[in-house]
Coordinates of C-alpha atoms in Angstrom, one line a residue:
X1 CA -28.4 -4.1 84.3
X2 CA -31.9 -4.1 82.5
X3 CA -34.6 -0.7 82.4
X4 CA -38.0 -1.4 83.0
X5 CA -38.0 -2.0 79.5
X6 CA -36.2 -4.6 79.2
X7 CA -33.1 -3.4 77.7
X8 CA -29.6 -3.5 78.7
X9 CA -28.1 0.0 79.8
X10 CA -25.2 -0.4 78.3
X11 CA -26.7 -1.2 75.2
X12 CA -28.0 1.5 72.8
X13 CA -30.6 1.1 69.9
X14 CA -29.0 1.1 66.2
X15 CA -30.8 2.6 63.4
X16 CA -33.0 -0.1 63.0
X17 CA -34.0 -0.1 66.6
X18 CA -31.7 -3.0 67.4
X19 CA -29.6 -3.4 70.0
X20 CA -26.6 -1.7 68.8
X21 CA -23.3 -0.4 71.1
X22 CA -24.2 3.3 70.9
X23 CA -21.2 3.9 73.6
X24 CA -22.6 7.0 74.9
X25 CA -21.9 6.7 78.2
X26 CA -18.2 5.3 77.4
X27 CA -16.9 6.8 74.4
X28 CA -14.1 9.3 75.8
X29 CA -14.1 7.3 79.4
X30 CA -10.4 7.7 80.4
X31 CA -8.9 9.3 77.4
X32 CA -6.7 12.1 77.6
X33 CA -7.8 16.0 76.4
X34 CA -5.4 15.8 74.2
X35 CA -6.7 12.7 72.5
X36 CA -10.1 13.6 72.9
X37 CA -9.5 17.4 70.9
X38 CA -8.2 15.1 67.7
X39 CA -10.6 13.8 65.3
X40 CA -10.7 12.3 61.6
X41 CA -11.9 15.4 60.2
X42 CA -9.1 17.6 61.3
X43 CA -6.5 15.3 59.9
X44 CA -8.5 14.6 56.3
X45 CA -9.2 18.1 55.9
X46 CA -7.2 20.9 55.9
X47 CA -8.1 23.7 58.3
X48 CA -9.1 26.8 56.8
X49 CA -6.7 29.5 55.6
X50 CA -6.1 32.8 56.8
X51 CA -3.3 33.9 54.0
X52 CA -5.3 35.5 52.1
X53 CA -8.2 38.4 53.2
X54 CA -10.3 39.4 50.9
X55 CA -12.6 42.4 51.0
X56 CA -16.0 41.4 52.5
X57 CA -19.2 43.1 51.7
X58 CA -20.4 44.8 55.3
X59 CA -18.2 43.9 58.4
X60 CA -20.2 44.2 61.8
X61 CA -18.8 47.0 62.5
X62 CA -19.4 48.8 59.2
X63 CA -23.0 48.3 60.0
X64 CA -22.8 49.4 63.2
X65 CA -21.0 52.8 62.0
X66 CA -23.8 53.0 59.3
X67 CA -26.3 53.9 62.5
X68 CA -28.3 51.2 62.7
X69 CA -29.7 50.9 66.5
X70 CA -30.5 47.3 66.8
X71 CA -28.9 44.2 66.7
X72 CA -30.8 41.9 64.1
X73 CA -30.3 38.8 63.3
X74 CA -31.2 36.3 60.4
X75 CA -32.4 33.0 60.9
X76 CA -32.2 30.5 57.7
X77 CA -34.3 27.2 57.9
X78 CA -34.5 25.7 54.7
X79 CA -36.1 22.3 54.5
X80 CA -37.7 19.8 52.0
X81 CA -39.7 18.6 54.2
X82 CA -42.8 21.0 53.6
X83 CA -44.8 21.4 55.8
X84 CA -48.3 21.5 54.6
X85 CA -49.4 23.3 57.2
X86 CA -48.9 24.5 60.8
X87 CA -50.4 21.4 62.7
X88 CA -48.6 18.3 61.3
X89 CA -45.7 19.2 58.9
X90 CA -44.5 22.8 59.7
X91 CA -42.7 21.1 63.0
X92 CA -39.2 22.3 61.9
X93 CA -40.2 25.9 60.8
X94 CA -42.5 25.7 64.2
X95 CA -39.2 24.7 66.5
X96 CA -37.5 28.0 64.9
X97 CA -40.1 30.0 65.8
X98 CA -40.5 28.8 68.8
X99 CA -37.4 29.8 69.8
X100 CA -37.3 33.5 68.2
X101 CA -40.8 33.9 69.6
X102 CA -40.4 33.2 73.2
X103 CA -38.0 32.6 76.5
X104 CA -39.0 31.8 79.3
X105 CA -42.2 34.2 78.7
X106 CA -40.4 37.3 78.0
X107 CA -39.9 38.4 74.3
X108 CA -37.0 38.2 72.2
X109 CA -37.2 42.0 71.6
X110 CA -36.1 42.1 75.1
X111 CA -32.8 40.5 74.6
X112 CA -32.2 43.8 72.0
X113 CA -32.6 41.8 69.1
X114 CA -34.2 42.1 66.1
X115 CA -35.1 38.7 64.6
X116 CA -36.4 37.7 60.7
X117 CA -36.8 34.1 59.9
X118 CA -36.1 32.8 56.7
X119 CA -37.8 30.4 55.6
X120 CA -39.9 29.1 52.4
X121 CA -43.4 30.9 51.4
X122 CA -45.5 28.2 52.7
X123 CA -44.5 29.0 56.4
X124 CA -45.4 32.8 56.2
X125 CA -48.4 32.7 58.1
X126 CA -46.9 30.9 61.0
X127 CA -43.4 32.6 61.3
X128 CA -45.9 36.2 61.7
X129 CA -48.1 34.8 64.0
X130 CA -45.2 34.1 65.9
X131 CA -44.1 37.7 66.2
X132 CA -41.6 37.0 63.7
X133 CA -40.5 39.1 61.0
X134 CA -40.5 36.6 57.5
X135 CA -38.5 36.7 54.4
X136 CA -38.7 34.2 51.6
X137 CA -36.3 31.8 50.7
X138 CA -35.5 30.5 46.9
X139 CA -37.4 27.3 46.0
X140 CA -40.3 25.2 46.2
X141 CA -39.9 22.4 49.1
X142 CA -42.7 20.3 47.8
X143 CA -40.9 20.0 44.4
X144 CA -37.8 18.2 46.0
X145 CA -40.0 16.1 48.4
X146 CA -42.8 15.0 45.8
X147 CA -39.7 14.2 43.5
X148 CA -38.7 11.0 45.4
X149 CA -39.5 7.6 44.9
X150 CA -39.6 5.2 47.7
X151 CA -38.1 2.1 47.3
X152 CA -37.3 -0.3 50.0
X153 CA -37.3 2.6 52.7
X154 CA -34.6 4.5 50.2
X155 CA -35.4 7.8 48.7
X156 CA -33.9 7.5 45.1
X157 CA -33.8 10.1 42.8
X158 CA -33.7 9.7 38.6
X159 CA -31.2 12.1 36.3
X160 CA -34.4 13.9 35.4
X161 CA -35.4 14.1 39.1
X162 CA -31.8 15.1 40.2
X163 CA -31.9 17.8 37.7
X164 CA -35.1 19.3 39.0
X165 CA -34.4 19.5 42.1
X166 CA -31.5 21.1 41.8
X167 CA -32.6 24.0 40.8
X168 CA -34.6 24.1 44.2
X169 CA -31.3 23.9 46.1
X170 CA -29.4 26.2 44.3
X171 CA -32.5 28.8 44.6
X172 CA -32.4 28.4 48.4
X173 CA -28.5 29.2 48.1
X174 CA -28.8 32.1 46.2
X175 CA -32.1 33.8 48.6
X176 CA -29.1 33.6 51.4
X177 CA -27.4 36.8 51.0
X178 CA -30.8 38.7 50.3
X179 CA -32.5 37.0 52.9
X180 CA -29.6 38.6 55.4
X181 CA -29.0 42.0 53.4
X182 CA -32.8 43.3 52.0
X183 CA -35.4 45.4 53.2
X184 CA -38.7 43.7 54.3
X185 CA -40.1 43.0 50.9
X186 CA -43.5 44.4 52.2
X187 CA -43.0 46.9 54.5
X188 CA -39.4 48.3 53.1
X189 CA -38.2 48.2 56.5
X190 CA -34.1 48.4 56.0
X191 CA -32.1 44.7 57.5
X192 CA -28.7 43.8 57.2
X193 CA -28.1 40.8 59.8
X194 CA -25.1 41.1 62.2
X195 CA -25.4 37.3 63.2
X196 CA -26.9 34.4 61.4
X197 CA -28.3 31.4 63.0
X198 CA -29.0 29.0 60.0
X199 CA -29.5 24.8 60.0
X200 CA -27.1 22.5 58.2
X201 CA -29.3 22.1 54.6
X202 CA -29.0 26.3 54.8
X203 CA -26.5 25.3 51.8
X204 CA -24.0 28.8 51.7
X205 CA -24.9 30.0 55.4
X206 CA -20.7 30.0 55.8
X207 CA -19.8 31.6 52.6
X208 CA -22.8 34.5 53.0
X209 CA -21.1 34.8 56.5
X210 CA -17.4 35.0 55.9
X211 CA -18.7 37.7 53.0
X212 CA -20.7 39.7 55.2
X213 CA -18.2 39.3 58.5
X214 CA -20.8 38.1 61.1
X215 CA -20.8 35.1 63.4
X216 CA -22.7 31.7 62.4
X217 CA -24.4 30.2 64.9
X218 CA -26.1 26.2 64.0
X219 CA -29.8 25.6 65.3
X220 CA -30.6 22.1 64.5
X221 CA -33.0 19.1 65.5
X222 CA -31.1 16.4 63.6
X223 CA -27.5 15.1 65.0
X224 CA -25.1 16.5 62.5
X225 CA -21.6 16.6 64.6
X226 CA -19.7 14.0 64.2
X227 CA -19.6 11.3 67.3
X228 CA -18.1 8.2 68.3
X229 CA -21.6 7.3 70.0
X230 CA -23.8 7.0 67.0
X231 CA -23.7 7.1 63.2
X232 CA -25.1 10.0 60.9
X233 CA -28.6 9.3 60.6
X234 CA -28.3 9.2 56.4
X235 CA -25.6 6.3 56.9
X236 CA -27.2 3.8 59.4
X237 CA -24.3 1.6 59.9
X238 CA -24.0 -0.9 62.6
X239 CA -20.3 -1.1 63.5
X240 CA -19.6 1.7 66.2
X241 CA -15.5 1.8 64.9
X242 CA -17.4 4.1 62.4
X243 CA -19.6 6.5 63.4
X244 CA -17.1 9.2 63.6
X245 CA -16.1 8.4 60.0
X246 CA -19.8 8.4 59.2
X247 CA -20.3 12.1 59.2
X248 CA -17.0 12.7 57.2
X249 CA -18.5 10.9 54.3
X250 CA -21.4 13.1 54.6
X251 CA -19.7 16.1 54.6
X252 CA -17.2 14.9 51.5
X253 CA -20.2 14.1 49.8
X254 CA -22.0 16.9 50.2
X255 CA -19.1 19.1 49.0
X256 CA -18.6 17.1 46.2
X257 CA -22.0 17.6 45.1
X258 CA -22.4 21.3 46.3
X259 CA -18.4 23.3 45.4
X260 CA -19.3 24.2 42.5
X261 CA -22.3 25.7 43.2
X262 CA -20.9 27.2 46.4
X263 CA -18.0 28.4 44.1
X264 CA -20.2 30.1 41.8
X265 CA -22.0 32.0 44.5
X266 CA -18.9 33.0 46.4
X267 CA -17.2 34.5 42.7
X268 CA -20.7 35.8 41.1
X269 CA -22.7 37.0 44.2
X270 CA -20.5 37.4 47.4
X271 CA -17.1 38.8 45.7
X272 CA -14.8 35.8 47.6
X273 CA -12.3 33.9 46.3
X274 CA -13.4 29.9 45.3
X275 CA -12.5 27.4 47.6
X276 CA -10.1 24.5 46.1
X277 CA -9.7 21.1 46.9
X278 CA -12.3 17.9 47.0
X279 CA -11.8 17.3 51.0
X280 CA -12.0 21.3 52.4
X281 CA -15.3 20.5 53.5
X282 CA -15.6 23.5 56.1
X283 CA -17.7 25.4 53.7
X284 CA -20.6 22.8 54.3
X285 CA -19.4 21.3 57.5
X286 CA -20.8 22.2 61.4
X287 CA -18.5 20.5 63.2
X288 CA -16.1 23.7 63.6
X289 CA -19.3 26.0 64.3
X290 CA -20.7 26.8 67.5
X291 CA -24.1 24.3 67.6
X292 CA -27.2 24.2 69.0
X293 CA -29.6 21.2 69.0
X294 CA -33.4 21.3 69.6
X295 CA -34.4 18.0 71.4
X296 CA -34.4 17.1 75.0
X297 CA -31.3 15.9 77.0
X298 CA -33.8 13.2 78.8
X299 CA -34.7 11.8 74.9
X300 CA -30.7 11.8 73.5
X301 CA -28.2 13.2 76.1
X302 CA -25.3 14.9 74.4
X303 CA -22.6 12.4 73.7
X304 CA -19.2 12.6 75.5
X305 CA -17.1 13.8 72.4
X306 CA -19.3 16.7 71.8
X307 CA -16.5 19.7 72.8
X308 CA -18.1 23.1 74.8
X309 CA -19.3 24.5 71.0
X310 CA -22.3 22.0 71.2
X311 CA -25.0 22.6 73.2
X312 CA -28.4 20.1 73.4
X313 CA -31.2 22.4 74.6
X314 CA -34.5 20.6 75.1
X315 CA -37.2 21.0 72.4
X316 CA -38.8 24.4 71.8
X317 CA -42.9 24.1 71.2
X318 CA -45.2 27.0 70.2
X319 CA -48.7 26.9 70.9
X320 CA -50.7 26.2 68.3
X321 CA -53.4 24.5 69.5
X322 CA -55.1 27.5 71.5
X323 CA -56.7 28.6 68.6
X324 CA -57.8 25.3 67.1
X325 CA -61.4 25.1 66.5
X326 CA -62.7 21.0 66.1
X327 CA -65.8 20.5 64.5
X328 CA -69.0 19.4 66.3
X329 CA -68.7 16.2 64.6
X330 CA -65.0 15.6 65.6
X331 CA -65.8 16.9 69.2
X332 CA -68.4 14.3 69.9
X333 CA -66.6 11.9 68.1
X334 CA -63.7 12.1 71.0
X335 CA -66.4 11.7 73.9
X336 CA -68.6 9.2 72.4
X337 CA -65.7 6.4 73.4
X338 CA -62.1 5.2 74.6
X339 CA -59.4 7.3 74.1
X340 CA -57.8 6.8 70.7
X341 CA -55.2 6.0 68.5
X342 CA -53.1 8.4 66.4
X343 CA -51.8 7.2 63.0
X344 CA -50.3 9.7 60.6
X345 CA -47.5 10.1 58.4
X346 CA -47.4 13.8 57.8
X347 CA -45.5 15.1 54.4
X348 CA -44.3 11.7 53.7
X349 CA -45.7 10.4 50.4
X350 CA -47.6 7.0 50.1
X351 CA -47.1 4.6 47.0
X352 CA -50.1 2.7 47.3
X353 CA -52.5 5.1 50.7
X354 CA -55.1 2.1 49.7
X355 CA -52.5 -0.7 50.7
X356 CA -51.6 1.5 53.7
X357 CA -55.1 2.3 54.7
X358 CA -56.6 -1.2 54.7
X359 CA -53.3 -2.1 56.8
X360 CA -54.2 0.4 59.4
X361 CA -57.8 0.0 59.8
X362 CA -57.5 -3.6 60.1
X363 CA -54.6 -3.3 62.7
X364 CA -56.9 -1.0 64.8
X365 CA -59.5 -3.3 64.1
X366 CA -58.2 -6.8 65.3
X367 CA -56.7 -4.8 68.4
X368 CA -60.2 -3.2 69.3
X369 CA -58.9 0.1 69.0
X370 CA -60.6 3.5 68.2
X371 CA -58.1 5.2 65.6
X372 CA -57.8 9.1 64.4
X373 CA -56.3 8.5 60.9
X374 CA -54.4 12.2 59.6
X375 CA -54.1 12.2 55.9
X376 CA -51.4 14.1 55.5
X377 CA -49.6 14.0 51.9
X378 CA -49.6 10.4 51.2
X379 CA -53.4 10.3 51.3
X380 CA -53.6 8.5 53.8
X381 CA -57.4 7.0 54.9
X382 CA -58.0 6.4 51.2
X383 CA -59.9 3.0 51.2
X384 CA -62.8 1.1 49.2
X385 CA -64.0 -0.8 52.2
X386 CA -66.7 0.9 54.6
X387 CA -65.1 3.4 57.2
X388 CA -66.2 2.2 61.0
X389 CA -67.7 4.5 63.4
X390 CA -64.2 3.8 65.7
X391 CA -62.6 5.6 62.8
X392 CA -62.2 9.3 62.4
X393 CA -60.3 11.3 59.5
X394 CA -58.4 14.5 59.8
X395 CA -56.8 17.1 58.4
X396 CA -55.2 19.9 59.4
X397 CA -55.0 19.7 63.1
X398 CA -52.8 20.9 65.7
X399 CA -50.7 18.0 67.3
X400 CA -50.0 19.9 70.8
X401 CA -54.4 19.9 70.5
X402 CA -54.5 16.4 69.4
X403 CA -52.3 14.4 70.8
X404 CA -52.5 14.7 74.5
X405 CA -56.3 13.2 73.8
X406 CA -54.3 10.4 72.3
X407 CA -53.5 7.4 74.2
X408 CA -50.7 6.8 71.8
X409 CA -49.5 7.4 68.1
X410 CA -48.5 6.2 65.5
X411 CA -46.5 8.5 63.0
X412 CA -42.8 8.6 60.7
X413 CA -40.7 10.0 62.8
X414 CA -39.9 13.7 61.9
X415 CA -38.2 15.1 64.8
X416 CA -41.2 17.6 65.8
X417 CA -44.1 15.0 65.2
X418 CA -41.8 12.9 67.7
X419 CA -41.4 15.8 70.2
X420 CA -45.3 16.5 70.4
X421 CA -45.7 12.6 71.0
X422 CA -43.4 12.5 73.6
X423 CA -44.7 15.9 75.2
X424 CA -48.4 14.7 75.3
X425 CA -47.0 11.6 77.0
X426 CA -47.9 9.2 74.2
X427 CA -46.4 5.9 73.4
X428 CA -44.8 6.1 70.3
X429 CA -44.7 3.6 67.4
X430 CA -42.3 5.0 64.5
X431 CA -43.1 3.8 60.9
X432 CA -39.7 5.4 59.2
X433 CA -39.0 6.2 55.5
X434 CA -35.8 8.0 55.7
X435 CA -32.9 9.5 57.6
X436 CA -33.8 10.7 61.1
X437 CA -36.9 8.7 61.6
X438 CA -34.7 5.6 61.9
X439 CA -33.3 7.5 64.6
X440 CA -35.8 8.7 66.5
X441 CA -37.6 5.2 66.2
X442 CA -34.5 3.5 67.6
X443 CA -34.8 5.9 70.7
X444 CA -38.4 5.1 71.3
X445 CA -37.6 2.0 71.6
X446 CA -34.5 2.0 73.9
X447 CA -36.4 4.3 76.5
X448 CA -39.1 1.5 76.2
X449 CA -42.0 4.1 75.2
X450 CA -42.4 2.3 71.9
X451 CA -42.1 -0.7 70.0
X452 CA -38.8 -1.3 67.6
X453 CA -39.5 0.6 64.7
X454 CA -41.4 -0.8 61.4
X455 CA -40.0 0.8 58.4
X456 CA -43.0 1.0 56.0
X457 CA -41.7 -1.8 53.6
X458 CA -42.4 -4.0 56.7
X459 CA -45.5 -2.3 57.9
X460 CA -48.4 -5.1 58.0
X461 CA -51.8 -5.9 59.7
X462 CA -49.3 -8.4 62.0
X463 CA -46.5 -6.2 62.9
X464 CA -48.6 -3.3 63.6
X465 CA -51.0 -4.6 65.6
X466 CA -48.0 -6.0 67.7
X467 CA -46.8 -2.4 67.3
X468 CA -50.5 -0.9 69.4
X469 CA -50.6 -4.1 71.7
X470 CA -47.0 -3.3 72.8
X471 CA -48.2 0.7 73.2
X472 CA -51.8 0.1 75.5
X473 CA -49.8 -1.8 78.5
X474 CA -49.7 -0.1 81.3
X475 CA -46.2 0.0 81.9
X476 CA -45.2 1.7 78.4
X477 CA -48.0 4.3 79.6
X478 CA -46.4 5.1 82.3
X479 CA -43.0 5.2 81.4
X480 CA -44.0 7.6 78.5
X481 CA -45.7 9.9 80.9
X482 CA -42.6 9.9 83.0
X483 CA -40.4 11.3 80.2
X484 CA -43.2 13.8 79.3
X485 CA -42.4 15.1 82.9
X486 CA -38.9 15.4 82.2
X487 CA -39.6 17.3 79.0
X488 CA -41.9 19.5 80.3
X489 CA -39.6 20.7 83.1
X490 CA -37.1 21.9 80.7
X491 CA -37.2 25.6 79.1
X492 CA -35.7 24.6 75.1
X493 CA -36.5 28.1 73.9
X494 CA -34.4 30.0 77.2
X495 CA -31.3 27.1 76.6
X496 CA -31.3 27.9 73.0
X497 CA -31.1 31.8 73.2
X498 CA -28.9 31.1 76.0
X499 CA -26.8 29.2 73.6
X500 CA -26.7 31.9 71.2
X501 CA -25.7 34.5 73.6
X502 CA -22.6 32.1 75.0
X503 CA -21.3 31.5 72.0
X504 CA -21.8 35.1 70.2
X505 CA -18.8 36.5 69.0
X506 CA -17.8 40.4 67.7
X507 CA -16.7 38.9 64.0
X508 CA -17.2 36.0 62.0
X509 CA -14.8 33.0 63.1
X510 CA -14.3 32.2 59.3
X511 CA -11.6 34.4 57.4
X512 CA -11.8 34.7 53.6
X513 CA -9.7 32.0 52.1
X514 CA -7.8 31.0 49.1
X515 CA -6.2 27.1 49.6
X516 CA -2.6 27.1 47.9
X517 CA -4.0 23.9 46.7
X518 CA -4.9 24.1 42.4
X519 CA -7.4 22.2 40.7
X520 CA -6.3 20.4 37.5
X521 CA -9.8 20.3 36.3
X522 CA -12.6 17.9 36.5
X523 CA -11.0 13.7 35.1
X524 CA -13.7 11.6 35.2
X525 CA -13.5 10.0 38.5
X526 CA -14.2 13.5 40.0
X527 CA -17.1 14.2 38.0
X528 CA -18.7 10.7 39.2
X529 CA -18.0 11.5 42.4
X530 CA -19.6 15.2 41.5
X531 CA -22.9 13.2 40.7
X532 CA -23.1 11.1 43.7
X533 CA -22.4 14.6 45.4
X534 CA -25.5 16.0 44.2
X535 CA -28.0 12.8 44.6
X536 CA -26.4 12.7 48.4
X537 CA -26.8 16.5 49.1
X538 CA -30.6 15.5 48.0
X539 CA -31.1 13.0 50.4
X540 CA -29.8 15.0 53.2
X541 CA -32.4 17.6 52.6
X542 CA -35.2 15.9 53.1

C-alpha cells in the first residue's frame, strides 16, 4: 500500500532519505513481555550497584527540612549548537523554555514549582523573557561548533581541535553542580534543585544527581533510546539487525571518551566514589531514565520498544514572533510579489558561502522563484554577482514570523528549524551536515512534504532546483498543511510537564556505587579507544 506520496507504508526512510525498513510499526509485533523487557544493553553492561552508599551532599529531604517552601527544579541544556540568536539558532534553548514557560496557558508557577534554566550565556535574554529564572553554564558553544571542519558531510576534529574543545565540555560538566546548588548570581536569591531535568550532552546530570539525591528526568528533541526501529542518528547505518546495537556504541564511546572526566568530578567536586569498568555506561546513558522527547507523534510516532519511561510529547513553540518588528524595506518587499522561498542554514558553518550562494540564487532563479536567503553563520548570501530584486537577505528574524509567509523552505535540519517548518505548513527541503538533520530530512521525505534530502556535498543548481520544483506542487502543499493541522492540535508544553509529573519520584533512582570490578590501568588499546571516546563525545554534541 502506497501514501499519496508515493511511498510504501511499510517502508520507512533511512538516514539518507532512502527507502530503508524502519520496522516501526512491526518491531515487537507478537513478541512476548518478557522478550520485549530484554535488550543488548542490559546484558553488555552491568546494572548499577547498590553495595556500597556513600554520603551524598543534600538529600531531598534534607532540603526540605532546611525550610525551603518551594519545590525548584533545574533544567540543564547544554548544546554546541549556538544559537546566535533567538530567531534561527536558539531552537533548542527556545523548546526548553517553552516548556518551563507555559501549559496549556497557565504558568508553571502554578504547578508549585520553581524553575531555573541552565543554559550557556548567549541564551540569557531569551530564557528571562520567558519568565524563566537563568544561570550560566561553563563554556563557549561557538568554540566547539566553529572548531569543525566539514568534509564530505563529516564533522572531523584535529588533536589541536580535540584539545580545545575539550575544555568547553568539561567546563559545562563542572557548572552542573553550581548550576543546581547556587544562589541566583544576580539577585542572591538561595536554589538548591530537588529535581533535575537535563538533555543527554548535559555530560554529569547523573553523577550531580546521585550526589545530590534527586530524581533525573531527560527532555530531549533528538532520538537517544535505543530502538529496533531506527539507528542513532550519529551512526546512519542501513541494516535494521542493528539499530539497537547502534546506540550501545554510542553510549561505550561516549564513556570511553568522558570516565575519566566524569571520575574526576565525582572524587574532586561531588565526594562519590569513581565508577570502574569500560562498558558501565549508565553514568552517560538514558536509556534507564525516565524520558521525554520534544517532537510531534504525527512527525515520528514513538516506536514499539520504547517501555512506559519514554514519553513523545509534541513540540513545544514560544512566541517569538509577536514582538518582531520587519523593516519597511522587508515589509514591502513581501507584498510586492509571490509568496517566497526560505533558504537558510542557521549556525552551520559554510566552506566556500560564495559557492553556496551562486548555487542558490541560480536554483531560485531557473525555477522562477522569489527567495528570502538567512545568512546565518556560514555567511550565507555572500556573492560577487548582482543580487535580483526576487532576492531578499536576512538576519535575525523570527521563524514562527517568517515562515508561515513562506511557501516553503529550505534549511539543515536542526530539529527546531524543522518544527517551525512543519508548523507554518511549509514544504521542507533538508540540506544536512550532520547527525539529526539526516534524520529529520529522511522524515520529510517519507511523509511526502519534501524531497529526499541533499547533503551539502551534493547540493547543486540541478538537484536543488529539483528540490523547489518537487516543494511548489500542489499536492506536497497540501499534504504539508495537513500535518501542520495535526501539530497544531497537540499541547507539547502540557504533555511534557505532564511527563515530568508521571514520572517524578521522592529520591533519585540512582544509588551511589562502587563496581567490584578494578581497573589495571590504562594499556594502550584503552587509551586509543579513550581518544576515539573524546572525538565521538564531540560529535554528539553538536
Amino acid at each position: 500500500m502506497q501514501t499519496e506520496a508515493g511511498i510504501d507504508e511499510d517502508t520507512e526512510v533511512g538516514m539518507d532519505g532512502r527507502s530503508a525498513s524502519w520496522g516501526m510499526e512491526d518491531s515487537t509485533v507478537n513478541k512476548p513481555a518478557a522478550v520485549m523487557k530484554r535488550s543488548y544493553t542490559k546484558r553488555i553492561i552491568p546494572p548499577l550497584s547498590e553495595r556500597c552508599r556513600l554520603e551524598r551532599l543534600g538529600p531531598l529531604d534534607a532540603a526540605k527540612a532546611a525550610g525551603e517552601q518551594f519545590t525548584p527544579y533545574v533544567v540543564t541544556s547544554p548544546t554546541s549548537k549556538t544559537l546566535k540568536n533567538m530567531d534561527r539558532n536558539e531552537r533548542r534553548c527556545s523548546t526548553f523554555s517553552g516548556c518551563r514557560k507555559e501549559t496549556s496557558g497557565k504558568p508553571a508557577v502554578e504547578y508549585g514549582h520553581c524553575v531555573r534554566l541552565a543554559t550557556h550565556s548567549q541564551f540569557h535574554g531569551l530564557v528571562k523573557s520567558a519568565g524563566v529564572d537563568f544561570y550560566p553554564l561553563g563554556g563557549d558553544p561557538r568554540v566547539i561548533i566553529q572548531g569543525y571542519m566539514i568534509t564530505k558531510n563529516i564533522h572531523l576534529a584535529t588533536p589541536r581541535e580535540i584539545g580545545i574543545q575539550s575544555k568547553q565540555i568539561r567546563a559545562i560538566m563542572e557548572s552542573l553542580l553550581p548550576a543546581c546548588t547556587q544562589p541566583d548570581p544576580i539577585t542572591g536569591q538561595p536554589f538548591r534543585a530537588h529535581a533535575i531535568i537535563a538533555n543527554p550532552p548535559a555530560y554529569g546530570r547523573v553523577d550531580v544527581a546521585e550526589a545530590l539525591g534527586v530524581p533525573l528526568h531527560i527532555f530531549f528533541t533528538v532520538p537517544w533510546t535505543p530502538t529496533n526501529a531506527f539507528p542513532h542518528p550519529f551512526i546512519p547505518i542501513s541494516q535494521r539487525s542493528g539499530n539497537w546495537l547502534s546506540y550501545v556504541v554510542v553510549d561505550l564511546l561516549i564513556w570511553w571518551g568522558l570516565r575519566g572526566w566524569i571520575n574526576k568530578l565525582r572524587k574532586n567536586k561531588l565526594n562519590l566514589g569513581p565508577i570502574y569498568g569500560f562498558l558501565n555506561t549508565n553514568h552517560v546513558s538514558i536509556s534507564h531514565l525516565p524520558t521525554a522527547y520534544m517532537w510531534s507523534p504525527s512527525v515520528l510516532p514513538k516506536p514499539n520498544d520504547w517501555g512506559p519511561l519514554v514519553d513523545v510529547t509534541g513540540y513545544c513553540f514560544l512566541d517569538l514572533g509577536s514582538k518582531y518588528e520587519p523593516s519597511e524595506e522587508f515589509v514591502q518587499w513581501m507584498q510586492n510579489g509571490a509568496t517566497p522561498i526560505y533558504i537558510g542554514f542557521g549556525s552551520m558553518p559554510l566552506e566556500d558561502s560564495r559557492s553556496i550562494t551562486n548555487i542558490v540564487l541560480e536554483a531560485l532563479k531557473s525555477t522562477g522563484q522569489r527567495g528570502i536567503i538567512d545568512r546565518g553563520w556560514g555567511g550565507l548570501g555572500t556573492s560577487d554577482a548582482d543580487i535580483s530584486e526576487d532576492i531578499f537577505m536576512v538576519s535575525d528574524c523570527p521563524h514562527d514570523w517568517l515562515f508561515p509567509q513562506c511557501y516553503a523552505v529550505v534549511h539543515h535540519g536542526g530539529a527546531g528549524t524543522t518544527a517551525a517548518g512543519l508548523k507554518a505548513g511549509c514544504p521542507t527541503t533538508i540540506v544536512p551536515f550532520c547527525g539529526d538533520q539526516f534524520l529529520w530530512g529522511g522524515i520529510m521525505y517519507q511523509k511526502g512534504v519534501g524531497p529526499a534530502p541533499i547533503p551539502l556535498s551534493q547540493l547543486s543548481v540541478t538537484s536543488l532546483a529539483a528540490a523547489i520544483r518537487f516543494m511548489i506542487q500542489p499536492q506536497v502543499k497540501y499534504r504539508a498543511m495537513e500535518l501542520a493541522d495535526r501539530i497544531k492540535d497537540e499541547d507539547g508544553a502540557a504533555a511534557a510537564v505532564d511527563s515530568f509529573h508521571r514520572h517524578l519520584l521522592t529520591e533519585s533512582p540512582l544509588q551511589p556505587t562502587l563496581s567490584l570490578e578494578k581497573d589495571s590501568g590504562a594499556d594502550p588499546v584503552q587509551r586509543f579507544f579513550g581518544w576515539v571516546g573524546k572525538l565521538c563525545c564531540l560529535l554528539c554534541a553538536c
